[in-house]
C-alpha positions as protocol buffer text, in pm:
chain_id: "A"
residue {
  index: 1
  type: UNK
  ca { x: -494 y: -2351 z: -1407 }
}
residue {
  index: 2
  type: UNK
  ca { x: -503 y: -2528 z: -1086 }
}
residue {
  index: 3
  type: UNK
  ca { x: -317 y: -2533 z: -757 }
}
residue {
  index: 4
  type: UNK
  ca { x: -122 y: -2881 z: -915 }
}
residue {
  index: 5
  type: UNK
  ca { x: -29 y: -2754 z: -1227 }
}
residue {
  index: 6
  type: UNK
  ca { x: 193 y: -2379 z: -1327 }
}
residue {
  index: 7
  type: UNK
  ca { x: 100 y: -2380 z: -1690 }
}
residue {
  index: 8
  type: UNK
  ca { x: 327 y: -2665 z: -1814 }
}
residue {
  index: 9
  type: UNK
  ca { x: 638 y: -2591 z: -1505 }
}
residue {
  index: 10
  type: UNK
  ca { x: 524 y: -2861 z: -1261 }
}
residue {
  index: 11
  type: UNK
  ca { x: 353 y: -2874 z: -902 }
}
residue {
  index: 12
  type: UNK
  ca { x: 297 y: -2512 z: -776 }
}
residue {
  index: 13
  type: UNK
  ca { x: 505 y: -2541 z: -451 }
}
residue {
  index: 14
  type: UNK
  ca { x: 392 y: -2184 z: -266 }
}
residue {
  index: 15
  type: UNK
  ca { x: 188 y: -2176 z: 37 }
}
residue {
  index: 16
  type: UNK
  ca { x: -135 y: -2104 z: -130 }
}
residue {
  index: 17
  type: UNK
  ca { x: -64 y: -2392 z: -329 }
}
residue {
  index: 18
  type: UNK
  ca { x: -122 y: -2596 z: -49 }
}
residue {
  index: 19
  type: UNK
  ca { x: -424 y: -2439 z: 98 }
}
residue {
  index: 20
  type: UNK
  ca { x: -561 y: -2477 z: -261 }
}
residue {
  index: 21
  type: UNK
  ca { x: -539 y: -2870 z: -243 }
}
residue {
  index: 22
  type: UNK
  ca { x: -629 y: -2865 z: 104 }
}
residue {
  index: 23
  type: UNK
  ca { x: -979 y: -2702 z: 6 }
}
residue {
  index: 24
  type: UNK
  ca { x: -936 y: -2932 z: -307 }
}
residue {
  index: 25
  type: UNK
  ca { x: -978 y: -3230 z: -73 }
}
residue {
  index: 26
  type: UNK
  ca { x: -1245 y: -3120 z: 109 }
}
residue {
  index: 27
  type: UNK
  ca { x: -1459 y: -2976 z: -139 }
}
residue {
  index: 28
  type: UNK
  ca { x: -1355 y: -3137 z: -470 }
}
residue {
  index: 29
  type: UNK
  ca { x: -1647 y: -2951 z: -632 }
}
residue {
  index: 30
  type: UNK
  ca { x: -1518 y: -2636 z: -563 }
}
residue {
  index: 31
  type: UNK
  ca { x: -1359 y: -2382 z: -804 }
}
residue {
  index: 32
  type: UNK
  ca { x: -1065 y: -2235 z: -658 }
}
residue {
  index: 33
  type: UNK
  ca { x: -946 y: -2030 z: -900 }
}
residue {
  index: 34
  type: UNK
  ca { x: -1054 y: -1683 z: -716 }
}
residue {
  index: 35
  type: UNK
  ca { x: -830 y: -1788 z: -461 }
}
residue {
  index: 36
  type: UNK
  ca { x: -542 y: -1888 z: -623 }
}
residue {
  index: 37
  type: UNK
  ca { x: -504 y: -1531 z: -725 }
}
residue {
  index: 38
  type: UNK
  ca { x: -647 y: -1337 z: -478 }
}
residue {
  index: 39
  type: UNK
  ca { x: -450 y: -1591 z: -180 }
}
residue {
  index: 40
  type: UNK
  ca { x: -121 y: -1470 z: -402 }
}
residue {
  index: 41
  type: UNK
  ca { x: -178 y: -1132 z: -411 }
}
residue {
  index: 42
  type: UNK
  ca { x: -277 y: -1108 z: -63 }
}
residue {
  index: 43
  type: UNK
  ca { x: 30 y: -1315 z: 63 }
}
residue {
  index: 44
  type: UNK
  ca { x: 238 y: -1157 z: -154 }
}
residue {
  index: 45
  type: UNK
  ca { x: 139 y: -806 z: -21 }
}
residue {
  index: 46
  type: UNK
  ca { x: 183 y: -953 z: 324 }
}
residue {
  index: 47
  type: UNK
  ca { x: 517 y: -1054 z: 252 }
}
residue {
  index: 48
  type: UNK
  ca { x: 649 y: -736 z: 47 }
}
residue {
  index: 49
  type: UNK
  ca { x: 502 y: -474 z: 344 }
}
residue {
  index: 50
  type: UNK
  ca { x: 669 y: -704 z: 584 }
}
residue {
  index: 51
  type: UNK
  ca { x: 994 y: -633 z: 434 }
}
residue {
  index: 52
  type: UNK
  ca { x: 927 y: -307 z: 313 }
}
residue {
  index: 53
  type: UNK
  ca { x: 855 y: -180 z: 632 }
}
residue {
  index: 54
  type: UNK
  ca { x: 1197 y: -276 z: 853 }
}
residue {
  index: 55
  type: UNK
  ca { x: 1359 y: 104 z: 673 }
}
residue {
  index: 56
  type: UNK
  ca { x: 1040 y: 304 z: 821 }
}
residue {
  index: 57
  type: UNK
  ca { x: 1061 y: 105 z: 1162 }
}
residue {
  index: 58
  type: UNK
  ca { x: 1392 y: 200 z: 1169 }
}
residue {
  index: 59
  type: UNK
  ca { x: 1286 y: 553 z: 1139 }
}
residue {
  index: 60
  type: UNK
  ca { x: 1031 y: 512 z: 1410 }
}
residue {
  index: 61
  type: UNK
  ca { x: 762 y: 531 z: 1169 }
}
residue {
  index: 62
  type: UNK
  ca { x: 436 y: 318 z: 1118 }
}
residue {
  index: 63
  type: UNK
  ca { x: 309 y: 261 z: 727 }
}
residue {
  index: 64
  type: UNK
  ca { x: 34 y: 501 z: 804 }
}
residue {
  index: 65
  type: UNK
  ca { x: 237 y: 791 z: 917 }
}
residue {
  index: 66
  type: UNK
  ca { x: 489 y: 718 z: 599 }
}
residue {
  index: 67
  type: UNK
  ca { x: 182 y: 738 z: 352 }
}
residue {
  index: 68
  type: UNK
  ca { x: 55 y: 1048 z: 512 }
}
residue {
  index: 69
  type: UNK
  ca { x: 483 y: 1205 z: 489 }
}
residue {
  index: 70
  type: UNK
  ca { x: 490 y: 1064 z: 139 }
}
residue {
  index: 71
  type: UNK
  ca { x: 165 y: 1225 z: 65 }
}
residue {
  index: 72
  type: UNK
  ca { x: 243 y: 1571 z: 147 }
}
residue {
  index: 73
  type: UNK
  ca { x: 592 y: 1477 z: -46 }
}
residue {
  index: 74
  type: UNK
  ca { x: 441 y: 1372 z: -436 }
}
residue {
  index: 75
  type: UNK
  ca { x: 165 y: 1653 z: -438 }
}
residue {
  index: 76
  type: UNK
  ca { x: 438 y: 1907 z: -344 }
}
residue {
  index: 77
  type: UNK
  ca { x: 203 y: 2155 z: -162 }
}
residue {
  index: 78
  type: UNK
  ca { x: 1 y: 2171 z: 153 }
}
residue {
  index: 79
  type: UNK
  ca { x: -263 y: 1958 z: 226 }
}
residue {
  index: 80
  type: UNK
  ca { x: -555 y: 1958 z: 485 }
}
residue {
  index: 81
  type: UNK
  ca { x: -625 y: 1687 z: 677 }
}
residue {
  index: 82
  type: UNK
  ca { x: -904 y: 1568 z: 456 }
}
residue {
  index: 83
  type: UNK
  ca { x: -676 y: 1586 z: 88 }
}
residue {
  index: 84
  type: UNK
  ca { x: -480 y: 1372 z: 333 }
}
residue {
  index: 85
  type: UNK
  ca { x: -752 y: 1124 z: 416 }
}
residue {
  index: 86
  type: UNK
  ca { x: -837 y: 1092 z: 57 }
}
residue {
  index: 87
  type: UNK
  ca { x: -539 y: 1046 z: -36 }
}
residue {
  index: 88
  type: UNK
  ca { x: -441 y: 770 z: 217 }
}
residue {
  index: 89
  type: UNK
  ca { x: -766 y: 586 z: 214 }
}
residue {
  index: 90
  type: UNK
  ca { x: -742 y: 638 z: 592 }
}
residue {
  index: 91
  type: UNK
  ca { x: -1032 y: 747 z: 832 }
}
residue {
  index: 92
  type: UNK
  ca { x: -1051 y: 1172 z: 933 }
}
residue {
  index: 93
  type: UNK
  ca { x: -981 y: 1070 z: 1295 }
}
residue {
  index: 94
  type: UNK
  ca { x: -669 y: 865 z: 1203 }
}
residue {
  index: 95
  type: UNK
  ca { x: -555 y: 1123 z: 1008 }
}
residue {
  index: 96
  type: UNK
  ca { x: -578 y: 1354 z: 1265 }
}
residue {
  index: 97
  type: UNK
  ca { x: -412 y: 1155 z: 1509 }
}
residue {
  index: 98
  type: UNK
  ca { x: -117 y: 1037 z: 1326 }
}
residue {
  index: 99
  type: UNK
  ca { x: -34 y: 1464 z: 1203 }
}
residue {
  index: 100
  type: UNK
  ca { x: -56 y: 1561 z: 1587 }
}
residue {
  index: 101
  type: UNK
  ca { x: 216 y: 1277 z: 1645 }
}
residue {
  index: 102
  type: UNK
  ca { x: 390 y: 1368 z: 1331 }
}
residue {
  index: 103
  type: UNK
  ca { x: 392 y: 1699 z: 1408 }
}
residue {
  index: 104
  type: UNK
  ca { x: 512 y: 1674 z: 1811 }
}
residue {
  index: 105
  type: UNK
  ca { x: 818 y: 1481 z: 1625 }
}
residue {
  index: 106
  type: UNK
  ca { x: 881 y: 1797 z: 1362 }
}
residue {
  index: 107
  type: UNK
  ca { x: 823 y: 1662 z: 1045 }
}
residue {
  index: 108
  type: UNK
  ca { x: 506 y: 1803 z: 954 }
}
residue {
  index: 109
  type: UNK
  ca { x: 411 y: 2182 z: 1039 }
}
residue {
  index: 110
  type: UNK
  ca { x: 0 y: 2333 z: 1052 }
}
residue {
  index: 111
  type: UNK
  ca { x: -85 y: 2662 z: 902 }
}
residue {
  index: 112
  type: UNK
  ca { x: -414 y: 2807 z: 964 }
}
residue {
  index: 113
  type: UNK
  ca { x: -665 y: 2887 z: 695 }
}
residue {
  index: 114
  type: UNK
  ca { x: -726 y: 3260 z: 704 }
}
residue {
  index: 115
  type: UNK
  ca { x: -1038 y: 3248 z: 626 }
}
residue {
  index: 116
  type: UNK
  ca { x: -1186 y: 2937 z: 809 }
}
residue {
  index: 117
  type: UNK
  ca { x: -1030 y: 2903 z: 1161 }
}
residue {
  index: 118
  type: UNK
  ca { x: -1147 y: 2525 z: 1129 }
}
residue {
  index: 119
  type: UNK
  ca { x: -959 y: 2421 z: 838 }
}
residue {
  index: 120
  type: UNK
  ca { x: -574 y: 2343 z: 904 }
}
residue {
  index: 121
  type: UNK
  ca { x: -287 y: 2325 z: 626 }
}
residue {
  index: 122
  type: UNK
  ca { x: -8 y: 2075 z: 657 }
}
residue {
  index: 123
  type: UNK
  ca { x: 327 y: 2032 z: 476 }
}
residue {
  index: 124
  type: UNK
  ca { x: 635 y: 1897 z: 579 }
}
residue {
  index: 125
  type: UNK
  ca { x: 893 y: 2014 z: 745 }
}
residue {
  index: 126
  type: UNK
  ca { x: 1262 y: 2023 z: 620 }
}
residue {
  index: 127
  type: UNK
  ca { x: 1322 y: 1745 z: 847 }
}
residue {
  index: 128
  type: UNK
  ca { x: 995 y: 1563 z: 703 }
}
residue {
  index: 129
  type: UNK
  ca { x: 1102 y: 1606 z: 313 }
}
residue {
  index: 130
  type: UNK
  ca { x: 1453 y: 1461 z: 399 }
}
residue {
  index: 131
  type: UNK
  ca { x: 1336 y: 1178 z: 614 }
}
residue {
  index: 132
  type: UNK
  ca { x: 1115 y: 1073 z: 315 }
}
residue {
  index: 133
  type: UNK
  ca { x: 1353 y: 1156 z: 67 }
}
residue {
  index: 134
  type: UNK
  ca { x: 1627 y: 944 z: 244 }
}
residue {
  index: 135
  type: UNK
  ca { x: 1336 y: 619 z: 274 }
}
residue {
  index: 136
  type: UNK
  ca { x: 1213 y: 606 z: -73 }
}
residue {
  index: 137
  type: UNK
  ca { x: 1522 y: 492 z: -246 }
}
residue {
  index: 138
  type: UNK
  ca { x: 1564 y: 219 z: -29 }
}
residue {
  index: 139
  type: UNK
  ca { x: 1253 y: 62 z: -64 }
}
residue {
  index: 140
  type: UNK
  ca { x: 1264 y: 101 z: -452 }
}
residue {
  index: 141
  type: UNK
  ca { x: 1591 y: -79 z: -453 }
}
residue {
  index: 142
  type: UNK
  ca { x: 1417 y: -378 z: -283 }
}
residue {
  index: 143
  type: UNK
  ca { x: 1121 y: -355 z: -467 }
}
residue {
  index: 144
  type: UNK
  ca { x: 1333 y: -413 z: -762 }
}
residue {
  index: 145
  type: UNK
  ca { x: 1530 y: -657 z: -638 }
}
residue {
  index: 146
  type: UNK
  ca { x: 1226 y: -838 z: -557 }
}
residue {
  index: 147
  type: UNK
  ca { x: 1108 y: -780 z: -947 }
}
residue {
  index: 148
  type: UNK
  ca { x: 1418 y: -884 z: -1081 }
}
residue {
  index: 149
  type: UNK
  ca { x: 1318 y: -1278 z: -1066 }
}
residue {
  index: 150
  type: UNK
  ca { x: 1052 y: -1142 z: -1361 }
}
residue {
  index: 151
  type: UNK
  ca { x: 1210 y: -999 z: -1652 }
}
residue {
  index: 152
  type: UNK
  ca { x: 1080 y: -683 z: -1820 }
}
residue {
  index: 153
  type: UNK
  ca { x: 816 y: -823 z: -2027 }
}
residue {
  index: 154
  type: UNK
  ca { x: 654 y: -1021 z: -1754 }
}
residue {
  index: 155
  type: UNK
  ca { x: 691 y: -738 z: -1512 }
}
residue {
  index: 156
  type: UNK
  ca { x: 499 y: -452 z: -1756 }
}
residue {
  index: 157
  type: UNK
  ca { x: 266 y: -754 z: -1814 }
}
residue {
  index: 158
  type: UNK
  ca { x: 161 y: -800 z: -1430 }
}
residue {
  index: 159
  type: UNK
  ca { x: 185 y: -452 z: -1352 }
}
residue {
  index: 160
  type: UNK
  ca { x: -121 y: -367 z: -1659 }
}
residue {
  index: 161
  type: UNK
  ca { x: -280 y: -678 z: -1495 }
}
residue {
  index: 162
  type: UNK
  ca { x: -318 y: -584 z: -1155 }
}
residue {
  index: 163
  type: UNK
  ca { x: -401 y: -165 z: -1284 }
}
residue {
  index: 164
  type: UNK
  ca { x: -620 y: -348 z: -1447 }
}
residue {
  index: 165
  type: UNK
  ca { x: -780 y: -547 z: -1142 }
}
residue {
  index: 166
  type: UNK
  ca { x: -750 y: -235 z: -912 }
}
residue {
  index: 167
  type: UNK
  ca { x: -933 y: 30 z: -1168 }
}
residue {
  index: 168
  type: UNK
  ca { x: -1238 y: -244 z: -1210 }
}
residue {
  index: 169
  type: UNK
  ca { x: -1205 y: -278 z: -784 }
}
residue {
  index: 170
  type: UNK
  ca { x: -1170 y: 109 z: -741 }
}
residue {
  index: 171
  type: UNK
  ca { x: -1469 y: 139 z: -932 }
}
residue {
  index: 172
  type: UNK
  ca { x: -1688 y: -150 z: -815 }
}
residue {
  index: 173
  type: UNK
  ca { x: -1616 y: -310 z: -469 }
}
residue {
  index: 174
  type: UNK
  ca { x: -1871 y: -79 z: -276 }
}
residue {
  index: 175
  type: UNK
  ca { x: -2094 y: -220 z: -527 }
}
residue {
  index: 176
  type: UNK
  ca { x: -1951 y: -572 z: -489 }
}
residue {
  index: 177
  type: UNK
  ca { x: -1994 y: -547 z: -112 }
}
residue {
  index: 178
  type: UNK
  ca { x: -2328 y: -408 z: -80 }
}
């Protein structure tokens, strides 16, 4: 399947559509498949964090602070800052510096360990749990109004696609990149 054709529908008419045919023209040679689905799903993210973003700006929040909130929310117990790091795929100092700013605003509170003075525990704070809590459902109803141009079947398709694509990339890109 190429940039010109959608399986049978007719001239793809998305932007990475047209950068396919642009490359097409320059190097006629070239196999753009990879990009045709990689360009999507990287536009596509683009798009959907763009959008999915406006209720946490409104709450004064960057995406990285709202991972590390919503991270602390789905385990449902304290974290330290490395769980946190793991969990986020974010770096130990970014961590670090997004919980001091999350916790000068009172929505995450630090315990101490009592036996390792290093080690700190995090949860949220009541204002933390309801500030996710009040974020989430938002951003599910536009991610499913954004789903509902696919119907069920195409949508459980795409979604065991893409697992698909992201277990093989958990497992492999370090090796991919190397």
């Amino acid at each position: 399947m190429t940039a010109q054709t959608s399986g049978g529908d007719g001239p793809r008419t998305d932007t990475v559509a047209a950068v396919v045919r642009q490359w097409q023209a320059v190097h006629p040679g070239l196999d753009t498949g990879p990009m045709e689905i990689i360009g999507r799903i990287n536009r596509s993210a683009a798009l959907l964090q763009q959008a999915e973003d406006a209720p946490l700006r409104r709450a004064g929040l960057s995406r990285p602070e709202f991972d590390l909130l919503g991270a602390l929310r789905r385990t449902g117990h304290e974290l330290t800052p490395g769980d946190l790091a793991r969990e986020t795929f974010s770096s130990g100092a970014a961590v670090t510096k997004r919980l001091k700013q999350l916790a000068e605003r009172g929505l995450v509170e630090r315990r101490g360990d009592t036996r390792d003075r290093r080690v700190a525990h995090l949860r949220l704070t009541d204002a933390g749990r309801d500030l996710v809590d009040g974020i989430l459902p938002e951003q599910l109803a536009y991610e499913t109004a954004v789903l509902s141009v696919l119907d069920g079947e195409k949508q459980g398709e795409l979604a065991a696609l893409l697992g698909e694509l992201l277990t093989r990339l958990e497992g492999r890109l370090g090796a991919l990149r190397v």
